[in-house]
Short mmCIF file of C-alpha atoms in Angstrom, two decimals:
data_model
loop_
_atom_site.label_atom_id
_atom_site.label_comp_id
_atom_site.label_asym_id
_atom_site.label_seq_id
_atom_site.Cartn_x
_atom_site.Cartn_y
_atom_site.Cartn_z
CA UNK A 1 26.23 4.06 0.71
CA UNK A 2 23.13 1.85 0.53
CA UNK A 3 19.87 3.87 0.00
CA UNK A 4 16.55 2.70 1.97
CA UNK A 5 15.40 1.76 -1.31
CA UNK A 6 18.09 -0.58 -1.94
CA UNK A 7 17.89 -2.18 1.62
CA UNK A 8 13.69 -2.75 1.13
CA UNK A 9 14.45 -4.48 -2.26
CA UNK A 10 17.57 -6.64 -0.88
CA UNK A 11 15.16 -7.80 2.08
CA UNK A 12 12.55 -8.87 -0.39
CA UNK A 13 14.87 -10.65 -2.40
CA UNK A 14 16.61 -12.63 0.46
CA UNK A 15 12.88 -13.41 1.34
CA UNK A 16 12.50 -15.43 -1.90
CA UNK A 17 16.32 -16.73 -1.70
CA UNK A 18 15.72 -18.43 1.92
CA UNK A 19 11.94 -20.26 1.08
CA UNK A 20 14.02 -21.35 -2.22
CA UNK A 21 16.64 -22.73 -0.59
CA UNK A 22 14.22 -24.13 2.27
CA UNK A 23 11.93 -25.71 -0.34
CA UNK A 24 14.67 -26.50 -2.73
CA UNK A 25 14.25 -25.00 -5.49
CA UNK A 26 16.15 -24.48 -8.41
CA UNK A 27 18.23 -21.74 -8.97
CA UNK A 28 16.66 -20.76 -12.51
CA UNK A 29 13.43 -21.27 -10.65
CA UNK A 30 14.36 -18.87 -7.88
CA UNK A 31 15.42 -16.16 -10.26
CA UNK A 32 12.55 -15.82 -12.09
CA UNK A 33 10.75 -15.62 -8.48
CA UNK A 34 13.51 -12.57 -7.72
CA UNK A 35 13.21 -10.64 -11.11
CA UNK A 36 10.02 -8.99 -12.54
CA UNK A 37 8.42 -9.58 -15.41
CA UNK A 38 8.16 -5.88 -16.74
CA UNK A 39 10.17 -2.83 -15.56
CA UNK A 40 7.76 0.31 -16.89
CA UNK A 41 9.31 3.69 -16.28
CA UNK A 42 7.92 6.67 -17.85
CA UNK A 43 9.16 10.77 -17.84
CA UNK A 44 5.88 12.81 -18.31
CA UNK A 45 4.98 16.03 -17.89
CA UNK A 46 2.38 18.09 -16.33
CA UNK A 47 1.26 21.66 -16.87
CA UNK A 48 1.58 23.35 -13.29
CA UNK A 49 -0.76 26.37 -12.53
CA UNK A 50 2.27 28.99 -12.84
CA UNK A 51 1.76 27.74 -17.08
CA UNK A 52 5.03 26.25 -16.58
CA UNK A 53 5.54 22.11 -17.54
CA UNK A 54 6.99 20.17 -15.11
CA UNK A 55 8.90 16.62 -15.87
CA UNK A 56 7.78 13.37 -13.44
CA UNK A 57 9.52 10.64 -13.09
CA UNK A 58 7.07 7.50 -12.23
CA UNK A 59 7.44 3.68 -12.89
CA UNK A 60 4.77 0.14 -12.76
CA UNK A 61 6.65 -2.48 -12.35
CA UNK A 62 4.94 -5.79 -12.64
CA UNK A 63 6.95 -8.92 -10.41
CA UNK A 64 4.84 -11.79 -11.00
CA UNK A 65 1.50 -12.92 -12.67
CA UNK A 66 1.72 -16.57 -11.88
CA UNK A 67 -1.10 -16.59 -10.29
CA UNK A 68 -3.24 -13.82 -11.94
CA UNK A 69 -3.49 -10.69 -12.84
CA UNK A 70 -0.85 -8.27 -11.07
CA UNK A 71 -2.21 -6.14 -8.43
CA UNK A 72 -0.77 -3.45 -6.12
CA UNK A 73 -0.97 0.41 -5.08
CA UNK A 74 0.36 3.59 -6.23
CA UNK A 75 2.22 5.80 -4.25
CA UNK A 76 3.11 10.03 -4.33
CA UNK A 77 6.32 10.33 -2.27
CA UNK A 78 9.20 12.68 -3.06
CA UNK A 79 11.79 9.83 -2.28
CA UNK A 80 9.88 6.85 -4.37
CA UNK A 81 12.71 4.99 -6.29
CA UNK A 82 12.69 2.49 -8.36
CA UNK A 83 14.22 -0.05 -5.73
CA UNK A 84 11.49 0.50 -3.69
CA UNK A 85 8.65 0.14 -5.75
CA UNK A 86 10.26 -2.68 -7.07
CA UNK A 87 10.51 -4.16 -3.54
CA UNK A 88 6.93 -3.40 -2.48
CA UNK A 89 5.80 -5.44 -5.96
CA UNK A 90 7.85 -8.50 -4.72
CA UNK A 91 6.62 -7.96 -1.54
CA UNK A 92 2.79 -7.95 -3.31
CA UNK A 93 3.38 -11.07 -5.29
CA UNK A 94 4.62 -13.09 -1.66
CA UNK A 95 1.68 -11.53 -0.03
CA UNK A 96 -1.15 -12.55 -2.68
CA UNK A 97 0.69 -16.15 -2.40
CA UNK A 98 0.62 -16.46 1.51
CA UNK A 99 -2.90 -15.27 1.60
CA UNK A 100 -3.76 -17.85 -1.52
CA UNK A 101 -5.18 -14.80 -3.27
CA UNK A 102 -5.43 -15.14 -7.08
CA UNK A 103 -3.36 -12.19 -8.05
CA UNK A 104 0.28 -11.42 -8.86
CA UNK A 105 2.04 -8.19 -7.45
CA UNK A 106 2.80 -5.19 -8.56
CA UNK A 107 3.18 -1.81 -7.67
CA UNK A 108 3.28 2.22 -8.85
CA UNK A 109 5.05 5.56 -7.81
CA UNK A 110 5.77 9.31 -8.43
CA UNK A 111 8.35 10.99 -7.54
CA UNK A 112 6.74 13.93 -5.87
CA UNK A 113 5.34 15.64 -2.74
CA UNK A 114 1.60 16.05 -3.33
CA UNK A 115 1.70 18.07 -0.11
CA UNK A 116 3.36 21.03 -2.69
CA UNK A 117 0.41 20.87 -5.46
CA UNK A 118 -2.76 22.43 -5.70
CA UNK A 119 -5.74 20.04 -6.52
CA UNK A 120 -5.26 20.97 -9.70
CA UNK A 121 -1.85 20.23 -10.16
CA UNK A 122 -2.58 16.89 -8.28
CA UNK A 123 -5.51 16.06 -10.89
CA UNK A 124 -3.67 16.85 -13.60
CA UNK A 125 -0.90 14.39 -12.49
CA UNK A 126 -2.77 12.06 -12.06
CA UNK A 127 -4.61 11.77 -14.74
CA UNK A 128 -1.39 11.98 -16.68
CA UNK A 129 0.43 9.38 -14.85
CA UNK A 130 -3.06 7.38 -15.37
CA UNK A 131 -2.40 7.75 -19.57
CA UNK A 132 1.11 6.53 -18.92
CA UNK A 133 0.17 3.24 -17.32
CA UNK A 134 -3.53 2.99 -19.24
CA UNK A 135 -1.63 0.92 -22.05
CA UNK A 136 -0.30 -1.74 -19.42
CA UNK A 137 -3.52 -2.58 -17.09
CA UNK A 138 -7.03 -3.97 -17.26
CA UNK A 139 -9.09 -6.21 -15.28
CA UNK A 140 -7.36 -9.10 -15.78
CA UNK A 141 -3.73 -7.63 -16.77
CA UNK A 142 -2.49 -5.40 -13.72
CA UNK A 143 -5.15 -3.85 -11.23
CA UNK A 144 -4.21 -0.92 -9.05
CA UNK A 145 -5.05 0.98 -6.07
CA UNK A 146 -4.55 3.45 -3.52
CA UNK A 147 -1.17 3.23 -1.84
CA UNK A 148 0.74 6.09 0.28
CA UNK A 149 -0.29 9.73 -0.57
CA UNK A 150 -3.17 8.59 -2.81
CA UNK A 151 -7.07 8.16 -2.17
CA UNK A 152 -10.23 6.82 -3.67
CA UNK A 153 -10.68 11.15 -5.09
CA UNK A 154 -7.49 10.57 -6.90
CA UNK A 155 -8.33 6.94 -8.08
CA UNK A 156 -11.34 8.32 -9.63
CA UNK A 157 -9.70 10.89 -11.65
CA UNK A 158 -7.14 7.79 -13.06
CA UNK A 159 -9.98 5.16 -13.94
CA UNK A 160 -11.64 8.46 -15.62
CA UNK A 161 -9.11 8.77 -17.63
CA UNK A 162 -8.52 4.58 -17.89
CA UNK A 163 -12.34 4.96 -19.56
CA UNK A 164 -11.19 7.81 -21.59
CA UNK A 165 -8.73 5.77 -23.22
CA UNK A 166 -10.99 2.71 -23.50
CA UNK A 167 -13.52 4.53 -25.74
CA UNK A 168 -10.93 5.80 -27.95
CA UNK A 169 -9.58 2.56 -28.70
CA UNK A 170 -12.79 1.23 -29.03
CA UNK A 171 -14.26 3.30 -31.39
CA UNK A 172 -10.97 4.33 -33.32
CA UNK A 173 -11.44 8.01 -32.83
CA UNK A 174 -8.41 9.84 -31.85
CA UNK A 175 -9.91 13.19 -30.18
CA UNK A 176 -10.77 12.90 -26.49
CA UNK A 177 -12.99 15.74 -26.53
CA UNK A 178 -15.92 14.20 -28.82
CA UNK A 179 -18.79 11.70 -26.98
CA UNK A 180 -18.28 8.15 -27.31
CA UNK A 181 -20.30 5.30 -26.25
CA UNK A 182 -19.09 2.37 -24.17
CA UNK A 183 -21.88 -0.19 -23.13
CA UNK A 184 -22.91 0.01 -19.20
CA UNK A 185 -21.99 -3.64 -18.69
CA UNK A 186 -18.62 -2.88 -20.43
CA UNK A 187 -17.93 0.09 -18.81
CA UNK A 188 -18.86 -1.71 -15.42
CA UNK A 189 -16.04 -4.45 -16.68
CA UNK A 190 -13.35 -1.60 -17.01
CA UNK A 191 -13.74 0.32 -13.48
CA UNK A 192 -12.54 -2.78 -11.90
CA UNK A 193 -9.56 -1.98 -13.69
CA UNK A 194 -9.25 -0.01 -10.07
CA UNK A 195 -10.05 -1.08 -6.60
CA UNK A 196 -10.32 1.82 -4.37
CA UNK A 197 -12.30 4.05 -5.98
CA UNK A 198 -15.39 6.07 -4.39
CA UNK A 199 -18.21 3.81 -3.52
CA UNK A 200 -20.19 5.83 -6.62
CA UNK A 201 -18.16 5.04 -8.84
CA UNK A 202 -17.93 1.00 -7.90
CA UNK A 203 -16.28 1.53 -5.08
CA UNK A 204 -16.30 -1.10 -1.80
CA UNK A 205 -17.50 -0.09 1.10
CA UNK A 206 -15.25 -0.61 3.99
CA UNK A 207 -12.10 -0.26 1.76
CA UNK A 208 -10.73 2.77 3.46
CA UNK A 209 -10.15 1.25 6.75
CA UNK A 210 -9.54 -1.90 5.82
CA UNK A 211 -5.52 -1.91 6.30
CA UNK A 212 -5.89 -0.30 9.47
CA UNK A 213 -8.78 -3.15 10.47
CA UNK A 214 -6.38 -5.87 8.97
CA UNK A 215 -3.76 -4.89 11.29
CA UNK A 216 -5.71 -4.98 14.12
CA UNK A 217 -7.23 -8.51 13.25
CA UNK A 218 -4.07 -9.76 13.03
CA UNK A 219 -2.34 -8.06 16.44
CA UNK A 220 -5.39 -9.85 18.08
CA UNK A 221 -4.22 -12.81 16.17
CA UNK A 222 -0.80 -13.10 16.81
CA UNK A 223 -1.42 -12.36 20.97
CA UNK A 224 -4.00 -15.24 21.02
CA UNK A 225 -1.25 -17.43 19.39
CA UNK A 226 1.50 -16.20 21.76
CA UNK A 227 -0.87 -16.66 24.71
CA UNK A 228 -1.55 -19.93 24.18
CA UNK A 229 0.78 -22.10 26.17
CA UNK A 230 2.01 -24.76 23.58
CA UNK A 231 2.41 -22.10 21.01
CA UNK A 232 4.21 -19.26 22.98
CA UNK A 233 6.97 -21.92 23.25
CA UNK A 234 7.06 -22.65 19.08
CA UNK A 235 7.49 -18.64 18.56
CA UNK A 236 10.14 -18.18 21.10
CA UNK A 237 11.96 -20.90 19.75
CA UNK A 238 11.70 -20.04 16.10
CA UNK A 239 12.74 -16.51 17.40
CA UNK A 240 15.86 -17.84 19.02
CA UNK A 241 17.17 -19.48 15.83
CA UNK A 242 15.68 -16.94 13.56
CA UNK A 243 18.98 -15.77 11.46
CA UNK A 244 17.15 -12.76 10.94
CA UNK A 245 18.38 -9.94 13.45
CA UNK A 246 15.40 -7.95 12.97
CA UNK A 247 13.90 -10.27 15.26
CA UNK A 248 15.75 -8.97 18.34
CA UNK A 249 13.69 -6.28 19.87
CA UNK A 250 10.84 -9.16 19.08
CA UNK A 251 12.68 -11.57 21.12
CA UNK A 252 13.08 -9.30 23.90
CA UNK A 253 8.82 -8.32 24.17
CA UNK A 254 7.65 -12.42 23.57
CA UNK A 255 7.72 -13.99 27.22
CA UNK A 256 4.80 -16.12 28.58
CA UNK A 257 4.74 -13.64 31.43
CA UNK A 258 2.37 -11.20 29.35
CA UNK A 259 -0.81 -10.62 30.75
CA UNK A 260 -3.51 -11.61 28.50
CA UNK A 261 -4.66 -9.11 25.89
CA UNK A 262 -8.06 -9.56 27.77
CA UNK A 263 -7.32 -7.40 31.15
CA UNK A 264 -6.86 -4.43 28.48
CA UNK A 265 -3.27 -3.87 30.17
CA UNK A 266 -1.26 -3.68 26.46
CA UNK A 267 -0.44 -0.62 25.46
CA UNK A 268 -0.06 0.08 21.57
CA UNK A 269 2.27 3.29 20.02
CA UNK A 270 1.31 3.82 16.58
CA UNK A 271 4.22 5.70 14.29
CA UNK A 272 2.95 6.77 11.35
CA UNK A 273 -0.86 8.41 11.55
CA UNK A 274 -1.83 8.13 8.15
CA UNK A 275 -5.25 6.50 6.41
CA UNK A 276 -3.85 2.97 8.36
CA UNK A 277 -2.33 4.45 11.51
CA UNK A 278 -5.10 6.60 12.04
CA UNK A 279 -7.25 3.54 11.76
CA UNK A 280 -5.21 1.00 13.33
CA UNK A 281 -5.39 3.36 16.22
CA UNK A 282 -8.97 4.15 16.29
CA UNK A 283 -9.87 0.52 15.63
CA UNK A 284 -7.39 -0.61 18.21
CA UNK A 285 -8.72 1.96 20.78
CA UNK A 286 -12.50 0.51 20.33
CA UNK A 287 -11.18 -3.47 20.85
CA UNK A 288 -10.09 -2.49 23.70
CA UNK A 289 -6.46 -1.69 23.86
CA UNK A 290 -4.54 1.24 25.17
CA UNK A 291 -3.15 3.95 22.53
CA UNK A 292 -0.90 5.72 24.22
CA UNK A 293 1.13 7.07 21.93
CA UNK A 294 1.11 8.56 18.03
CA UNK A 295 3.12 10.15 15.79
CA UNK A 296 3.46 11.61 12.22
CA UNK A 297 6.12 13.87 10.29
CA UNK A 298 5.61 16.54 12.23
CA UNK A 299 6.03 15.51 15.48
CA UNK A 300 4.33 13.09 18.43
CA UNK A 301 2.28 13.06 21.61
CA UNK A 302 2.51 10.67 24.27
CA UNK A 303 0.57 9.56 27.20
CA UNK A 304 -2.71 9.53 25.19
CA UNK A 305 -6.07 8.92 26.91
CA UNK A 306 -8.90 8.18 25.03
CA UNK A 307 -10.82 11.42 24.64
CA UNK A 308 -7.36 13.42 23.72
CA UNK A 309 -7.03 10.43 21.01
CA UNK A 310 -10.61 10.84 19.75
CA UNK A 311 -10.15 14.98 19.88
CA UNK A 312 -6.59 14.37 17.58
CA UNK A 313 -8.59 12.39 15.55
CA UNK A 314 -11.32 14.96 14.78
CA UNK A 315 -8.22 17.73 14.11
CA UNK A 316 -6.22 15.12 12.04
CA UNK A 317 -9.70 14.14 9.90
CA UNK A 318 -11.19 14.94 7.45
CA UNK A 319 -7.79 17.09 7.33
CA UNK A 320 -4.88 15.11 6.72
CA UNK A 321 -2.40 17.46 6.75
CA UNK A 322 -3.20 18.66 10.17
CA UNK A 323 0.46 18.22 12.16
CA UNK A 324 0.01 16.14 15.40
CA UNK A 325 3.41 17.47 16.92
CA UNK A 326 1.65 20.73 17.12
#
């Protein structure tokens, strides 16, 4: 049986295989486009607060550098496999490409539930999973960043220990625990190593709700182009002869009879009410469209009006693990 894993990285791939075959590619071309560059996968433990060590299993795998360093997130999820991260790092390199960034794609992930940790346990992860991948990142090498699971708190405890390992190279010493000296400029150059991080510790302001904000920008995007009479007929058409059949329930919603994003009269469900649902939702709300519904693990309300949405949002934030279905 195919895993979910399997099925993200086979969608990536035939991704790649159709613009090769569209463009014309070669086929020794359109490998090296398929397979990454580096497979890192690393079994490291971590000393639990029961005294016991426990054994992670993690991986960075780094697609594409073509054209520049690799960058992508790091995720904590109990079912991260290797197929998927290796699918969300193909998925990084086509995005940095469409978006004619000057970065390659890659991505990071831990098998693990952070929900079962203490924040000690969580630190000590990942500052150990930070030692693991320290040898294979920099500024200009592989740059990473917050994905599911992990924040700019637990970005700052991997760049910490990024630095850590810096200084010992740097001045030869092998001991952790005695002062070194890195320049400020220097040390400036390393903590962009990680984007992400807190704002004090050269972090960017805006960052955390910038997915959510993205998504938004482009839902306004995409309506404008579907409202617009010449173009509404181009994305119906391209639907139609998509051979995609993910593009069904699409098909179905597209129809120049939609009133215009304007009269406020679209309603949005968000699934998922994480750091980008849970800003896709409140950014969404204050553009003016209707949220009406919302769900996380735990459950899901419907029929949302805007104070119940803004009350879920003070119960859901600043704690994340509050349940909505409940």
């Amino acid at each position: 049986m195919i895993t979910q894993g399997q099925m993200m990285l086979e969608t990536a791939q035939n991704i790649i295989k159709r613009t090769a075959k569209l463009l014309g590619l070669s086929e020794d071309i359109s490998k090296r486009l398929i397979e990454p560059e580096q497979y890192h996968e690393f079994n490291f433990p971590v000393l639990m607060d029961s005294e016991k060590v426990r054994l992670f299993k993690g991986w960075r795998i780094q697609h594409n550098s073509a054209l520049g360093p690799y960058k992508g997130g790091i995720r904590f999820h109990p079912e991260t496999v290797r197929e998927e991260v290796q699918a969300l790092a193909t998925l990084m390199t086509i995005k940095c490409a469409v978006a004619g960034l000057p970065y390659g794609g890659s991505k990071g992930g831990v098998v693990v539930d952070p929900k079962t940790l203490s924040k000690t346990e969580l630190e000590r992860l990942s500052r150990a999973y930070a030692k693991q991948i320290a040898p294979i990142i920099g500024p200009y090498v592989d740059v990473p960043a917050p994905d599911v699971n992990t924040n700019p708190l637990i970005m700052s405890y991997m760049i910490e220990e990024y630095l850590k390992k810096v200084k010992s190279q740097k001045s030869k010493v092998k001991s952790e625990s005695k002062k070194l000296k890195v320049d400020k400029n220097e040390e400036s150059y390393y903590l962009s190593t990680f984007t992400g991080k807190p704002v004090g510790k050269g972090g960017t302001l805006g960052r955390t709700e910038a997915t959510g904000r993205g998504g938004v920008i482009i839902l306004k995007a995409l309506l404008e182009k579907i409202f617009n009479q010449d173009d509404s007929t181009k994305i119906l058409s391209r639907l139609n002869s998509s051979p995609d059949k993910t593009v069904g329930v699409v098909k179905q919603k597209v129809s120049k009879n939609f009133v215009s994003p304007s009269s406020n009269n679209l309603t949005i469900a968000v699934q998922g009410f994480g750091n980008v649902g849970y800003y896709f939702a409140k950014i969404a709300q204050e553009e003016g469209f209707k949220v009406v519904a919302v769900s996380d693990s735990k459950g899901g309300i419907i029929k949302l009006n805007n104070q119940f949405l803004i009350n879920l949002i003070s119960k859901k934030y600043p704690n994340p693990n509050h349940p909505i279905g409940k």
